[in-house]
mmCIF file of C-alpha atoms and ligand atoms in Angstrom:
data_model
loop_
_atom_site.group_PDB
_atom_site.id
_atom_site.type_symbol
_atom_site.label_atom_id
_atom_site.label_comp_id
_atom_site.label_asym_id
_atom_site.label_seq_id
_atom_site.Cartn_x
_atom_site.Cartn_y
_atom_site.Cartn_z
ATOM 1 C CA MET A 1 -173.084 125.871 58.589
ATOM 2 C CA LEU A 2 -175.895 128.154 59.909
ATOM 3 C CA THR A 3 -179.256 126.750 58.761
ATOM 4 C CA GLU A 4 -181.718 129.316 57.722
ATOM 5 C CA TYR A 5 -185.454 128.355 58.445
ATOM 6 C CA ILE A 6 -187.726 129.779 55.787
ATOM 7 C CA ASP A 7 -191.337 129.857 54.553
ATOM 8 C CA SER A 8 -190.888 131.272 51.072
ATOM 9 C CA ALA A 9 -190.767 129.073 47.953
ATOM 10 C CA GLU A 10 -188.797 131.942 45.975
ATOM 11 C CA ARG A 11 -186.176 131.929 48.791
ATOM 12 C CA ALA A 12 -185.951 128.028 48.629
ATOM 13 C CA ALA A 13 -185.617 128.009 44.720
ATOM 14 C CA GLU A 14 -182.960 130.981 45.079
ATOM 15 C CA ILE A 15 -180.808 128.866 47.319
ATOM 16 C CA ILE A 16 -181.093 125.552 45.263
ATOM 17 C CA ARG A 17 -180.231 127.481 42.286
ATOM 18 C CA ALA A 18 -177.096 128.827 43.986
ATOM 19 C CA GLY A 19 -176.079 125.395 44.714
ATOM 20 C CA GLY A 20 -177.536 125.186 48.338
ATOM 21 C CA LEU A 21 -179.341 122.495 50.126
ATOM 22 C CA VAL A 22 -182.881 122.966 51.074
ATOM 23 C CA ALA A 23 -185.246 120.635 52.983
ATOM 24 C CA PHE A 24 -188.996 121.021 51.803
ATOM 25 C CA PRO A 25 -192.188 119.294 52.287
ATOM 26 C CA THR A 26 -193.651 116.655 49.764
ATOM 27 C CA GLU A 27 -197.017 114.802 50.169
ATOM 28 C CA THR A 28 -194.905 111.655 51.057
ATOM 29 C CA VAL A 29 -192.064 112.862 53.405
ATOM 30 C CA PHE A 30 -189.726 115.920 53.435
ATOM 31 C CA GLY A 31 -186.951 115.950 50.799
ATOM 32 C CA ILE A 32 -183.462 117.577 50.851
ATOM 33 C CA GLY A 33 -183.546 119.545 47.455
ATOM 34 C CA VAL A 34 -180.337 120.327 45.426
ATOM 35 C CA ASP A 35 -179.788 121.453 41.755
ATOM 36 C CA ALA A 36 -179.163 117.905 40.134
ATOM 37 C CA THR A 37 -177.099 119.617 37.447
ATOM 38 C CA ASN A 38 -174.551 120.983 39.870
ATOM 39 C CA GLY A 39 -171.949 118.337 40.849
ATOM 40 C CA ASP A 40 -170.691 120.233 43.786
ATOM 41 C CA ALA A 41 -174.069 120.581 45.203
ATOM 42 C CA VAL A 42 -174.847 117.091 44.824
ATOM 43 C CA ALA A 43 -171.516 116.033 46.452
ATOM 44 C CA LYS A 44 -172.604 118.311 49.456
ATOM 45 C CA LEU A 45 -175.908 116.548 49.740
ATOM 46 C CA PHE A 46 -174.239 112.978 50.007
ATOM 47 C CA GLU A 47 -172.036 114.416 52.560
ATOM 48 C CA ALA A 48 -174.869 116.119 54.735
ATOM 49 C CA LYS A 49 -176.783 112.773 54.689
ATOM 50 C CA GLY A 50 -173.985 110.442 55.196
ATOM 51 C CA ARG A 51 -175.389 108.659 52.198
ATOM 52 C CA PRO A 52 -173.598 105.744 50.517
ATOM 53 C CA SER A 53 -172.569 107.058 47.155
ATOM 54 C CA ASN A 54 -173.992 103.952 45.395
ATOM 55 C CA ASN A 55 -177.574 104.817 46.356
ATOM 56 C CA PRO A 56 -179.219 106.978 43.344
ATOM 57 C CA LEU A 57 -181.198 109.939 43.893
ATOM 58 C CA ILE A 58 -184.886 110.856 42.628
ATOM 59 C CA LEU A 59 -185.076 113.715 40.429
ATOM 60 C CA HIS A 60 -188.051 116.035 41.037
ATOM 61 C CA LEU A 61 -189.790 118.040 38.329
ATOM 62 C CA ASP A 62 -193.028 120.429 38.844
ATOM 63 C CA ASP A 63 -194.558 119.124 35.666
ATOM 64 C CA GLY A 64 -194.914 115.601 33.885
ATOM 65 C CA GLY A 65 -194.372 117.481 30.642
ATOM 66 C CA HIS A 66 -190.838 118.289 31.782
ATOM 67 C CA TRP A 67 -189.633 114.795 31.856
ATOM 68 C CA ALA A 68 -187.107 115.263 29.036
ATOM 69 C CA ARG A 69 -185.022 117.468 31.513
ATOM 70 C CA ALA A 70 -184.182 114.236 33.152
ATOM 71 C CA ALA A 71 -184.856 111.263 30.954
ATOM 72 C CA ALA A 72 -183.819 110.440 27.366
ATOM 73 C CA GLU A 73 -187.126 108.746 26.571
ATOM 74 C CA LEU A 74 -190.614 108.230 27.831
ATOM 75 C CA PRO A 75 -191.720 104.636 27.264
ATOM 76 C CA THR A 76 -195.255 104.182 26.545
ATOM 77 C CA VAL A 77 -195.847 102.451 29.829
ATOM 78 C CA ALA A 78 -194.208 105.246 31.720
ATOM 79 C CA GLU A 79 -196.525 107.687 29.923
ATOM 80 C CA ALA A 80 -199.535 105.918 30.930
ATOM 81 C CA PHE A 81 -198.443 105.774 34.678
ATOM 82 C CA LEU A 82 -197.564 109.561 34.558
ATOM 83 C CA ASP A 83 -201.096 110.266 33.036
ATOM 84 C CA ALA A 84 -202.678 108.038 35.777
ATOM 85 C CA PHE A 85 -200.711 109.104 38.824
ATOM 86 C CA SER A 86 -198.869 112.242 38.333
ATOM 87 C CA PRO A 87 -198.541 114.572 40.128
ATOM 88 C CA GLY A 88 -198.391 112.200 43.004
ATOM 89 C CA PRO A 89 -196.539 109.586 45.241
ATOM 90 C CA LEU A 90 -194.830 107.730 42.163
ATOM 91 C CA THR A 91 -191.272 107.571 41.044
ATOM 92 C CA LEU A 92 -190.594 106.325 37.557
ATOM 93 C CA VAL A 93 -187.176 104.749 36.443
ATOM 94 C CA LEU A 94 -186.356 105.826 33.148
ATOM 95 C CA PRO A 95 -183.500 105.760 30.701
ATOM 96 C CA LYS A 96 -181.224 108.641 31.823
ATOM 97 C CA LEU A 97 -180.428 111.863 29.628
ATOM 98 C CA SER A 98 -176.693 111.925 29.039
ATOM 99 C CA SER A 99 -176.210 115.301 30.781
ATOM 100 C CA ILE A 100 -177.345 113.758 34.203
ATOM 101 C CA GLY A 101 -174.339 112.930 36.279
ATOM 102 C CA ASP A 102 -173.216 109.574 37.364
ATOM 103 C CA GLN A 103 -173.211 110.890 40.969
ATOM 104 C CA VAL A 104 -176.844 111.301 40.846
ATOM 105 C CA THR A 105 -177.825 108.053 39.470
ATOM 106 C CA ALA A 106 -174.951 106.030 41.231
ATOM 107 C CA GLY A 107 -173.403 105.101 37.601
ATOM 108 C CA LEU A 108 -176.756 103.502 36.594
ATOM 109 C CA PRO A 109 -177.989 104.139 32.988
ATOM 110 C CA THR A 110 -181.363 104.956 34.360
ATOM 111 C CA VAL A 111 -182.878 107.966 36.650
ATOM 112 C CA GLY A 112 -185.675 108.157 38.933
ATOM 113 C CA VAL A 113 -188.166 110.935 37.999
ATOM 114 C CA ARG A 114 -191.254 112.169 40.322
ATOM 115 C CA ILE A 115 -193.692 115.079 40.162
ATOM 116 C CA PRO A 116 -194.736 115.619 43.887
ATOM 117 C CA ASP A 117 -198.287 116.458 44.594
ATOM 118 C CA HIS A 118 -197.653 119.164 47.081
ATOM 119 C CA PRO A 119 -198.153 122.848 46.601
ATOM 120 C CA ILE A 120 -195.051 124.262 48.314
ATOM 121 C CA ALA A 121 -192.911 121.446 46.542
ATOM 122 C CA ARG A 122 -194.341 122.261 43.318
ATOM 123 C CA ALA A 123 -193.882 125.980 43.784
ATOM 124 C CA ILE A 124 -190.056 125.479 44.593
ATOM 125 C CA LEU A 125 -189.714 123.428 41.640
ATOM 126 C CA ARG A 126 -191.303 125.762 39.376
ATOM 127 C CA ASN A 127 -189.207 128.563 40.519
ATOM 128 C CA ALA A 128 -186.050 126.465 40.567
ATOM 129 C CA ALA A 129 -186.633 125.529 37.010
ATOM 130 C CA VAL A 130 -183.862 122.658 37.244
ATOM 131 C CA PRO A 131 -184.297 118.982 37.965
ATOM 132 C CA VAL A 132 -184.215 118.836 41.646
ATOM 133 C CA ALA A 133 -182.559 115.762 43.344
ATOM 134 C CA ALA A 134 -184.281 115.289 46.579
ATOM 135 C CA PRO A 135 -183.817 112.226 48.894
ATOM 136 C CA SER A 136 -185.735 111.970 52.098
ATOM 137 C CA ALA A 137 -184.674 114.625 54.654
ATOM 138 C CA ASN A 138 -182.935 112.424 57.341
ATOM 139 C CA ARG A 139 -179.361 111.154 58.161
ATOM 140 C CA SER A 140 -178.869 107.874 56.054
ATOM 141 C CA GLY A 141 -180.209 104.965 57.704
ATOM 142 C CA ARG A 142 -182.761 106.859 60.086
ATOM 143 C CA PRO A 143 -186.262 107.061 59.876
ATOM 144 C CA SER A 144 -187.332 109.687 57.147
ATOM 145 C CA GLY A 145 -188.521 113.053 58.148
ATOM 146 C CA THR A 146 -192.264 113.817 58.128
ATOM 147 C CA THR A 147 -192.065 116.969 60.148
ATOM 148 C CA TRP A 148 -189.581 120.104 59.877
ATOM 149 C CA GLN A 149 -188.707 119.634 63.435
ATOM 150 C CA ALA A 150 -187.460 115.799 62.824
ATOM 151 C CA VAL A 151 -185.713 117.204 59.772
ATOM 152 C CA SER A 152 -184.055 119.818 62.101
ATOM 153 C CA GLU A 153 -182.880 117.142 64.464
ATOM 154 C CA ASP A 154 -181.080 115.307 61.942
ATOM 155 C CA LEU A 155 -179.880 118.245 59.655
ATOM 156 C CA ASP A 156 -179.561 121.380 61.418
ATOM 157 C CA GLY A 157 -176.064 122.885 60.655
ATOM 158 C CA ARG A 158 -175.619 120.424 57.893
ATOM 159 C CA ILE A 159 -177.794 122.073 55.036
ATOM 160 C CA ASP A 160 -178.347 125.420 54.044
ATOM 161 C CA ALA A 161 -182.219 126.038 54.821
ATOM 162 C CA ILE A 162 -185.422 123.932 56.071
ATOM 163 C CA PHE A 163 -188.615 124.990 54.911
ATOM 164 C CA THR A 164 -190.797 125.228 58.089
ATOM 165 C CA ALA A 165 -194.188 123.668 56.728
ATOM 166 C CA GLU A 166 -196.848 121.310 57.992
ATOM 167 C CA SER A 167 -196.145 117.693 58.146
ATOM 168 C CA ALA A 168 -196.101 115.516 55.223
ATOM 169 C CA THR A 169 -199.383 113.709 54.793
ATOM 170 C CA ILE A 170 -198.884 110.014 53.385
ATOM 171 C CA GLY A 171 -195.874 109.529 55.813
ATOM 172 C CA ILE A 172 -194.209 106.876 53.575
ATOM 173 C CA GLU A 173 -191.855 107.385 50.400
ATOM 174 C CA SER A 174 -193.101 107.226 47.092
ATOM 175 C CA THR A 175 -193.722 104.042 45.212
ATOM 176 C CA VAL A 176 -190.601 103.467 42.803
ATOM 177 C CA VAL A 177 -191.350 101.536 39.630
ATOM 178 C CA ASP A 178 -188.854 100.655 36.879
ATOM 179 C CA CYS A 179 -190.102 101.387 33.518
ATOM 180 C CA SER A 180 -186.821 101.383 31.715
ATOM 181 C CA GLY A 181 -187.243 97.921 29.952
ATOM 182 C CA GLY A 182 -189.532 95.090 29.517
ATOM 183 C CA ASN A 183 -192.415 94.869 31.938
ATOM 184 C CA PRO A 184 -192.582 97.349 34.775
ATOM 185 C CA VAL A 185 -191.115 96.402 38.211
ATOM 186 C CA VAL A 186 -192.025 97.809 41.560
ATOM 187 C CA LEU A 187 -188.813 98.302 43.321
ATOM 188 C CA ARG A 188 -190.016 100.076 46.522
ATOM 189 C CA PRO A 189 -193.839 99.851 47.424
ATOM 190 C CA GLY A 190 -195.707 103.100 48.320
ATOM 191 C CA ALA A 191 -199.098 104.807 48.371
ATOM 192 C CA ILE A 192 -199.620 103.989 44.845
ATOM 193 C CA THR A 193 -200.337 100.060 45.108
ATOM 194 C CA LEU A 194 -199.198 97.261 42.853
ATOM 195 C CA GLU A 195 -202.883 96.704 41.932
ATOM 196 C CA GLN A 196 -203.405 100.412 40.954
ATOM 197 C CA LEU A 197 -200.398 100.048 38.576
ATOM 198 C CA GLN A 198 -201.730 96.784 37.257
ATOM 199 C CA GLN A 199 -204.856 98.517 36.297
ATOM 200 C CA VAL A 200 -202.740 100.830 33.994
ATOM 201 C CA ALA A 201 -200.187 98.051 32.962
ATOM 202 C CA PRO A 202 -201.402 94.506 33.857
ATOM 203 C CA HIS A 203 -197.885 92.965 33.605
ATOM 204 C CA THR A 204 -196.380 95.085 36.334
ATOM 205 C CA ARG A 205 -194.831 92.926 39.022
ATOM 206 C CA GLU A 206 -193.103 93.300 42.362
ATOM 207 C CA TYR A 207 -189.276 92.947 42.901
ATOM 208 C CA GLY A 208 -189.388 89.713 44.921
ATOM 209 C CA ASP A 209 -187.411 88.998 47.959
ATOM 210 C CA SER A 210 -185.629 85.987 46.250
ATOM 211 C CA GLU A 211 -184.364 88.223 43.534
ATOM 212 C CA LYS A 212 -182.897 90.496 46.056
ATOM 213 C CA GLN A 213 -181.203 87.694 47.957
ATOM 214 C CA ARG A 214 -179.858 86.226 44.594
ATOM 215 C CA MET A 215 -178.427 89.752 43.774
ATOM 216 C CA VAL A 216 -176.725 89.762 47.066
ATOM 217 C CA ALA A 217 -175.521 86.336 47.048
ATOM 218 C CA PHE A 218 -174.025 86.528 43.731
ATOM 219 C CA GLY A 219 -172.763 90.033 44.157
ATOM 220 C CA GLU A 220 -174.676 91.138 40.890
ATOM 221 C CA LYS A 221 -175.074 94.761 40.241
ATOM 222 C CA ILE A 222 -178.495 95.259 41.659
ATOM 223 C CA ASN A 223 -180.585 97.752 40.112
ATOM 224 C CA SER A 224 -181.827 99.680 43.024
ATOM 225 C CA PRO A 225 -179.131 99.799 45.408
ATOM 226 C CA GLY A 226 -181.092 101.600 48.099
ATOM 227 C CA ILE A 227 -182.844 98.260 48.711
ATOM 228 C CA LEU A 228 -179.879 96.990 50.253
ATOM 229 C CA HIS A 229 -178.674 99.731 52.861
ATOM 230 C CA PRO A 230 -180.104 99.801 56.381
ATOM 231 C CA HIS A 231 -183.103 102.100 56.505
ATOM 232 C CA TYR A 232 -185.683 103.660 58.620
ATOM 233 C CA GLN A 233 -184.168 102.422 61.969
ATOM 234 C CA PRO A 234 -184.286 104.224 65.300
ATOM 235 C CA LYS A 235 -181.908 103.723 67.862
ATOM 236 C CA ALA A 236 -184.360 101.671 69.718
ATOM 237 C CA GLN A 237 -184.777 97.759 69.169
ATOM 238 C CA VAL A 238 -187.673 97.345 66.933
ATOM 239 C CA CYS A 239 -190.090 94.116 67.227
ATOM 240 C CA VAL A 240 -192.574 93.711 64.696
ATOM 241 C CA VAL A 241 -195.695 91.726 66.448
ATOM 242 C CA GLU A 242 -199.209 90.762 65.429
ATOM 243 C CA VAL A 243 -200.235 91.136 69.241
ATOM 244 C CA PRO A 244 -198.121 93.107 72.015
ATOM 245 C CA PRO A 245 -196.720 91.175 74.734
ATOM 246 C CA VAL A 246 -198.849 91.547 77.614
ATOM 247 C CA GLY A 247 -197.922 90.822 81.263
ATOM 248 C CA ILE A 248 -194.436 91.859 80.649
ATOM 249 C CA SER A 249 -192.212 92.605 83.659
ATOM 250 C CA VAL A 250 -192.359 96.278 85.110
ATOM 251 C CA GLU A 251 -188.617 96.464 84.055
ATOM 252 C CA VAL A 252 -189.442 95.813 80.605
ATOM 253 C CA SER A 253 -192.480 97.673 80.220
ATOM 254 C CA ALA A 254 -190.677 100.759 81.676
ATOM 255 C CA VAL A 255 -188.408 100.929 78.736
ATOM 256 C CA SER A 256 -190.857 99.795 75.905
ATOM 257 C CA ALA A 257 -193.128 101.581 73.644
ATOM 258 C CA PHE A 258 -196.055 100.149 71.287
ATOM 259 C CA CYS A 259 -197.897 101.471 68.326
ATOM 260 C CA GLY A 260 -200.426 100.009 66.100
ATOM 261 C CA THR A 261 -204.088 100.374 64.740
ATOM 262 C CA GLU A 262 -205.754 97.790 67.194
ATOM 263 C CA ARG A 263 -206.477 98.441 71.046
ATOM 264 C CA PHE A 264 -205.240 95.489 73.160
ATOM 265 C CA ASP A 265 -205.592 94.811 76.880
ATOM 266 C CA GLY A 266 -202.426 95.536 78.809
ATOM 267 C CA LEU A 267 -201.395 98.424 76.635
ATOM 268 C CA HIS A 268 -201.220 100.489 79.738
ATOM 269 C CA GLU A 269 -198.211 98.447 80.602
ATOM 270 C CA PHE A 270 -196.065 100.274 77.997
ATOM 271 C CA ALA A 271 -194.598 103.470 79.039
ATOM 272 C CA LEU A 272 -195.663 105.089 75.471
ATOM 273 C CA SER A 273 -198.248 103.756 73.281
ATOM 274 C CA LYS A 274 -200.200 105.144 70.275
ATOM 275 C CA ILE A 275 -203.086 103.562 68.580
ATOM 276 C CA PHE A 276 -203.819 105.050 65.358
ATOM 277 C CA GLY A 277 -207.352 105.565 64.003
ATOM 278 C CA SER A 278 -206.860 104.020 60.650
ATOM 279 C CA LEU A 279 -203.948 102.520 58.576
ATOM 280 C CA ASP A 280 -203.522 105.670 56.644
ATOM 281 C CA ASP A 281 -202.958 107.594 60.016
ATOM 282 C CA TYR A 282 -200.542 104.734 61.121
ATOM 283 C CA ALA A 283 -198.379 105.293 57.974
ATOM 284 C CA SER A 284 -198.557 108.959 58.422
ATOM 285 C CA GLY A 285 -197.385 108.960 61.799
ATOM 286 C CA PHE A 286 -195.067 105.977 61.938
ATOM 287 C CA TYR A 287 -191.797 107.512 61.401
ATOM 288 C CA GLU A 288 -192.577 110.261 63.933
ATOM 289 C CA PHE A 289 -193.438 107.710 66.402
ATOM 290 C CA LEU A 290 -190.097 105.848 65.956
ATOM 291 C CA ARG A 291 -188.378 109.335 66.522
ATOM 292 C CA GLU A 292 -190.372 110.020 69.588
ATOM 293 C CA VAL A 293 -189.314 106.665 70.945
ATOM 294 C CA ASP A 294 -185.559 107.686 70.408
ATOM 295 C CA ARG A 295 -186.467 111.186 72.017
ATOM 296 C CA GLN A 296 -187.612 109.453 75.152
ATOM 297 C CA ALA A 297 -184.768 107.074 74.966
ATOM 298 C CA PHE A 298 -186.444 103.788 75.028
ATOM 299 C CA GLU A 299 -184.861 100.750 74.546
ATOM 300 C CA ARG A 300 -187.439 98.857 72.597
ATOM 301 C CA VAL A 301 -190.395 99.408 70.615
ATOM 302 C CA PHE A 302 -193.229 96.952 69.537
ATOM 303 C CA ILE A 303 -194.883 97.689 66.415
ATOM 304 C CA GLN A 304 -198.112 95.996 65.268
ATOM 305 C CA THR A 305 -197.747 94.628 61.766
ATOM 306 C CA ALA A 306 -199.834 96.740 59.085
ATOM 307 C CA SER A 307 -202.725 94.875 57.309
ATOM 308 C CA GLU A 308 -201.939 94.233 53.755
ATOM 309 C CA GLU A 309 -204.417 96.554 52.039
ATOM 310 C CA GLY A 310 -203.793 100.029 50.464
ATOM 311 C CA ILE A 311 -200.694 101.619 51.978
ATOM 312 C CA GLY A 312 -200.410 98.723 54.490
ATOM 313 C CA ARG A 313 -198.204 96.771 52.091
ATOM 314 C CA ALA A 314 -195.730 99.699 51.938
ATOM 315 C CA LEU A 315 -195.790 100.120 55.726
ATOM 316 C CA ARG A 316 -195.205 96.551 56.201
ATOM 317 C CA ASP A 317 -191.986 96.923 54.112
ATOM 318 C CA ARG A 318 -190.938 99.947 56.224
ATOM 319 C CA GLN A 319 -191.614 98.022 59.309
ATOM 320 C CA ARG A 320 -189.490 94.931 58.353
ATOM 321 C CA ARG A 321 -186.667 97.179 57.349
ATOM 322 C CA ALA A 322 -186.898 99.377 60.607
ATOM 323 C CA ALA A 323 -186.601 96.034 62.405
ATOM 324 C CA GLY A 324 -183.272 95.406 60.456
ATOM 325 C CA ASP A 325 -184.707 92.554 58.347
HETATM 326 O O1 TXA B 1 -191.469 109.994 48.375
HETATM 327 C C1 TXA B 1 -190.106 110.020 48.025
HETATM 328 O O2 TXA B 1 -189.795 109.463 47.073
HETATM 329 C C2 TXA B 1 -189.142 111.086 48.691
HETATM 330 C C3 TXA B 1 -189.610 112.384 48.702
HETATM 331 C C4 TXA B 1 -188.601 113.257 49.119
HETATM 332 O O3 TXA B 1 -189.794 112.789 47.086
HETATM 333 N N1 TXA B 1 -187.660 110.809 48.166
HETATM 334 C C5 TXA B 1 -187.021 109.490 48.637
HETATM 335 O O4 TXA B 1 -185.740 109.553 48.226
HETATM 336 O O5 TXA B 1 -187.434 108.550 49.152
HETATM 337 P P1 TXA B 1 -184.633 108.509 48.696
HETATM 338 O O6 TXA B 1 -183.341 109.125 48.214
HETATM 339 O O7 TXA B 1 -184.743 108.465 50.171
HETATM 340 O O8 TXA B 1 -185.046 107.291 48.036
HETATM 341 C C6 TXA B 1 -184.783 106.818 46.791
HETATM 342 C C7 TXA B 1 -185.166 105.548 46.300
HETATM 343 C C8 TXA B 1 -183.737 104.774 46.706
HETATM 344 O O9 TXA B 1 -184.329 103.392 46.955
HETATM 345 C C9 TXA B 1 -183.191 104.463 45.327
HETATM 346 O O10 TXA B 1 -182.434 103.308 45.296
HETATM 347 C C10 TXA B 1 -184.242 104.504 44.387
HETATM 348 O O11 TXA B 1 -185.133 105.356 44.926
HETATM 349 N N2 TXA B 1 -183.695 104.968 43.019
HETATM 350 C C11 TXA B 1 -183.336 106.238 42.700
HETATM 351 N N3 TXA B 1 -182.932 106.356 41.470
HETATM 352 C C12 TXA B 1 -183.037 104.935 40.961
HETATM 353 C C13 TXA B 1 -182.778 104.430 39.853
HETATM 354 N N4 TXA B 1 -182.073 105.037 38.678
HETATM 355 N N5 TXA B 1 -182.903 103.104 39.544
HETATM 356 C C14 TXA B 1 -183.276 102.552 40.648
HETATM 357 N N6 TXA B 1 -183.692 102.903 41.749
HETATM 358 C C15 TXA B 1 -183.441 104.242 42.039
HETATM 359 MG MG1 MG B 2 -184.662 107.829 52.140
#
């Protein structure tokens, strides 16, 4: 397949409406959009990403008022989250509309719905006028694409078009919160923090590691299968550290990279190192750094643990998973 490089939202929407796959920017990461109501297009998307069929997709809409195109109902708490945080880096898991296919939701009775806060994404969604399923634009398991060049590395020749826009700004995927029954549960941390959600709905809680382990141990049907698959992993070995090893041998330093927010003595020993000016910059540039490590074929990358505040919680989650934890 010859991938078209485009910069028009109308063209992107036209390709999506015709059943094609288009990578486009959002404020979190780039997504690969397809018409969620077109079963063949959805099947092509799983194929292009190499995505396990039991990992459900998020439906993207240009306006919160259009939720009924994807969901059967909008629970009160979900409505409150929509009012407070949409458009923005938040995905609501809601009871699904019966016309949304099992392929999209991996057979779950729920559907993820998100209204991205990005002018290009919203223009594409407005023009497409269908719910657009859009997973992150990367081959399954790899770090998410936050630049169109990264998307091109993974998906050129595998999708119909790539929108050549500026980098995604937040750099970490949306917060996923299950609002389909009982108290809301954060399934994936993101830029909208647990504390922010609790200001709107005080009983919101995090999906605990112990719950995940129990689900795996007993083979129960987990309610967010994406949690279990390998994710965000470069080819290089990832080591999450508080402080980088210093005084490492020349042989080791020659094949190692480091990134973080704090400057340490001895960083010059690493063949590649990057100190981000803030936690937000760290989140924004994190996946691209992992990709650069692979481009330069480093064997090992040391990444400094993000502090807990703000986006740090979400970044820590991605760091752990990049390390294969
Ligand atoms: O920021 C984002 O959310 C990006 C941009 C492109 O919008 N998209 C994204 O999609 O990260 P993806 O497919 O890489 O991740 C979707 C996550 C997975 O963890 C999946 O398991 C979860 O959302 N998810 C989707 N539908 C779900 C559902 N019905 N129930 C529970 N989890 C769901
Ligand atoms: Mg993804």
